[in-house]
Short mmCIF file of C-alpha atoms in Angstrom, two decimals:
data_model
loop_
_atom_site.label_atom_id
_atom_site.label_comp_id
_atom_site.label_asym_id
_atom_site.label_seq_id
_atom_site.Cartn_x
_atom_site.Cartn_y
_atom_site.Cartn_z
CA MET Q 1 50.71 34.75 46.93
CA ALA Q 2 51.27 32.94 43.65
CA LEU Q 3 50.10 33.62 40.18
CA ILE Q 4 49.95 31.24 37.22
CA ILE Q 5 51.11 32.87 33.97
CA THR Q 6 50.08 31.14 30.76
CA GLY Q 7 48.78 31.92 27.30
CA GLY Q 8 45.62 29.82 27.14
CA GLN Q 9 46.35 27.69 24.10
CA THR Q 10 44.75 24.23 24.03
CA GLY Q 11 46.76 21.57 25.83
CA VAL Q 12 49.02 22.42 28.77
CA ASP Q 13 48.22 26.15 28.89
CA ARG Q 14 44.50 25.48 29.10
CA ALA Q 15 44.99 22.78 31.75
CA ALA Q 16 46.96 25.29 33.85
CA LEU Q 17 44.17 27.86 33.57
CA ASP Q 18 41.45 25.35 34.43
CA VAL Q 19 43.36 24.01 37.45
CA ALA Q 20 44.01 27.58 38.63
CA LEU Q 21 40.29 28.33 38.46
CA GLU Q 22 39.32 25.07 40.17
CA ASP Q 23 41.91 25.50 42.97
CA ASP Q 24 41.35 29.24 43.44
CA ILE Q 25 44.85 30.19 42.28
CA ASP Q 26 45.14 33.56 40.61
CA TYR Q 27 46.13 33.55 36.95
CA GLY Q 28 47.24 35.97 34.28
CA GLY Q 29 49.29 36.10 31.16
CA TRP Q 30 49.25 37.13 27.55
CA CYS Q 31 47.28 35.71 24.64
CA PRO Q 32 47.51 36.64 20.97
CA HIS Q 33 45.52 39.64 19.75
CA GLY Q 34 41.84 38.75 19.45
CA GLY Q 35 42.16 36.08 22.15
CA TRP Q 36 43.15 33.55 19.49
CA ALA Q 37 43.61 29.87 20.31
CA GLU Q 38 43.30 26.94 17.93
CA ASP Q 39 39.82 26.16 19.26
CA MET Q 40 38.71 29.79 19.73
CA THR Q 41 39.65 31.58 16.53
CA GLU Q 42 37.16 34.46 16.56
CA PRO Q 43 37.39 37.44 18.95
CA PRO Q 44 37.04 37.63 21.87
CA GLY Q 45 38.31 34.03 21.85
CA LEU Q 46 39.97 33.04 25.10
CA LEU Q 47 39.06 36.30 26.74
CA SER Q 48 35.43 35.23 27.03
CA ALA Q 49 36.39 32.29 29.27
CA TYR Q 50 39.57 33.67 30.85
CA PRO Q 51 39.09 37.43 31.25
CA LYS Q 52 42.31 37.99 33.24
CA LEU Q 53 44.41 37.23 30.17
CA ARG Q 54 45.65 40.24 28.22
CA GLU Q 55 46.03 40.56 24.47
CA THR Q 56 49.39 41.16 22.85
CA PRO Q 57 49.48 43.74 20.04
CA SER Q 58 50.32 40.94 17.60
CA ASP Q 59 48.27 37.91 16.64
CA ASP Q 60 51.54 35.95 16.35
CA PRO Q 61 51.66 33.37 19.19
CA ALA Q 62 55.44 33.87 19.47
CA GLN Q 63 54.89 37.29 21.07
CA ARG Q 64 52.53 35.74 23.62
CA THR Q 65 55.10 33.09 24.47
CA GLU Q 66 57.93 35.59 24.87
CA TRP Q 67 55.92 37.99 27.00
CA ASN Q 68 54.66 35.21 29.28
CA VAL Q 69 58.20 33.94 29.85
CA ARG Q 70 59.51 37.48 30.32
CA ASP Q 71 56.85 38.21 32.97
CA SER Q 72 57.35 34.95 34.91
CA ASP Q 73 59.70 34.35 37.82
CA ALA Q 74 60.24 30.75 36.67
CA VAL Q 75 59.00 28.58 33.81
CA LEU Q 76 57.60 25.05 33.92
CA ILE Q 77 57.19 23.34 30.56
CA ILE Q 78 55.11 20.17 30.71
CA THR Q 79 55.63 17.76 27.84
CA ASP Q 80 54.92 14.17 27.01
CA GLY Q 81 57.61 11.70 25.94
CA ALA Q 82 58.36 13.72 22.77
CA GLY Q 83 59.78 16.65 24.77
CA THR Q 84 59.92 20.25 23.56
CA GLU Q 85 61.01 19.24 20.07
CA SER Q 86 57.43 18.23 19.19
CA SER Q 87 56.17 21.77 19.76
CA LYS Q 88 57.56 24.98 18.24
CA GLY Q 89 55.94 27.01 21.01
CA SER Q 90 57.40 24.85 23.79
CA LYS Q 91 60.86 24.97 22.22
CA ARG Q 92 60.46 28.73 21.84
CA ALA Q 93 59.50 29.06 25.54
CA GLU Q 94 62.58 27.06 26.49
CA ASP Q 95 64.75 29.41 24.39
CA PHE Q 96 63.10 32.52 25.87
CA ALA Q 97 63.66 31.20 29.42
CA GLU Q 98 67.34 30.93 28.59
CA LYS Q 99 67.36 34.40 26.97
CA TYR Q 100 65.75 36.02 30.03
CA GLY Q 101 67.68 33.95 32.58
CA LYS Q 102 64.55 32.39 34.09
CA PRO Q 103 64.73 29.20 36.16
CA LEU Q 104 63.38 26.45 33.91
CA MET Q 105 62.05 22.94 34.41
CA VAL Q 106 61.05 20.80 31.44
CA MET Q 107 58.99 17.94 32.80
CA ASN Q 108 57.80 14.80 31.05
CA VAL Q 109 54.33 14.27 32.49
CA GLU Q 110 54.61 10.54 31.77
CA ASP Q 111 57.75 10.12 33.94
CA GLU Q 112 57.05 9.86 37.69
CA ASP Q 113 60.66 10.80 38.52
CA ASP Q 114 60.32 13.97 36.44
CA VAL Q 115 57.09 14.87 38.25
CA GLU Q 116 58.85 14.39 41.59
CA ARG Q 117 61.82 16.51 40.44
CA ALA Q 118 59.40 19.25 39.37
CA GLU Q 119 57.71 19.20 42.79
CA ILE Q 120 61.09 19.57 44.52
CA TRP Q 121 62.19 22.30 42.09
CA LEU Q 122 59.02 24.29 42.66
CA THR Q 123 59.19 23.92 46.45
CA GLU Q 124 62.81 25.12 46.44
CA LEU Q 125 61.94 28.11 44.24
CA LEU Q 126 59.08 29.13 46.51
CA THR Q 127 61.21 28.73 49.62
CA ALA Q 128 63.86 31.04 48.16
CA HIS Q 129 61.34 33.59 46.87
CA THR Q 130 60.92 36.95 48.60
CA VAL Q 131 57.57 36.96 50.39
CA ASP Q 132 56.79 40.63 49.77
CA GLN Q 133 55.87 40.05 46.13
CA ASP Q 134 53.81 37.55 44.15
CA PHE Q 135 55.57 34.52 42.71
CA GLN Q 136 54.67 34.24 39.04
CA LEU Q 137 55.02 30.73 37.64
CA GLY Q 138 54.90 30.46 33.86
CA ILE Q 139 53.37 27.18 32.72
CA GLY Q 140 53.32 26.01 29.14
CA GLY Q 141 53.70 23.07 26.85
CA PRO Q 142 52.42 21.63 23.62
CA ARG Q 143 49.02 22.32 22.12
CA GLU Q 144 46.50 19.52 22.14
CA SER Q 145 46.93 19.16 18.36
CA GLU Q 146 50.69 18.64 18.83
CA ALA Q 147 50.37 16.16 21.69
CA PRO Q 148 46.91 14.57 21.78
CA GLY Q 149 45.83 13.90 25.37
CA ILE Q 150 48.30 16.37 26.92
CA TYR Q 151 45.48 18.50 28.38
CA GLU Q 152 44.19 15.62 30.53
CA LYS Q 153 47.69 14.47 31.48
CA ALA Q 154 48.70 17.97 32.56
CA LYS Q 155 45.38 18.56 34.32
CA ASN Q 156 45.90 15.38 36.36
CA VAL Q 157 49.41 16.26 37.52
CA LEU Q 158 49.11 20.03 38.04
CA PRO Q 159 47.07 20.03 41.28
CA GLY Q 160 49.82 18.06 43.05
CA LEU Q 161 52.56 20.26 41.62
CA LEU Q 162 50.76 23.45 42.58
CA GLU Q 163 50.06 22.44 46.18
CA ALA Q 164 53.18 24.37 47.17
CA LEU Q 165 51.57 27.55 45.87
#
């Protein structure tokens, strides 16, 4: 069984949660204290729509990012042409994946070759994964305010990527 781990921020995180719900894939992950997201600033925030998320003790999104990477078996960062440099959180996730030794794929959603490489990467990871435990895939990327339109782009590509799950 597979589990999507993400923090629920607008953009890629939210697309991952919505695709998980639509495709009946289990999800989890950490969100900042109070369920904060840029479009849901008042408690319970994200937790009202995504009750399987858990709050970090801090309202600093950096803690959410670190804990989601830490708790994932592998990390997929979906970006647009600007890459992780356009998003502090995405760059931070990339750094945490390196710190925790997690397999990492940074995919440009606008590049068909990158999407194909991500599909192969994910299939290989799942094939090598021990079947007696859940595979936890961390998915993240820029907020909608950092990369306008990234929610729709990610939401369009994620169902094909997650077929292997």
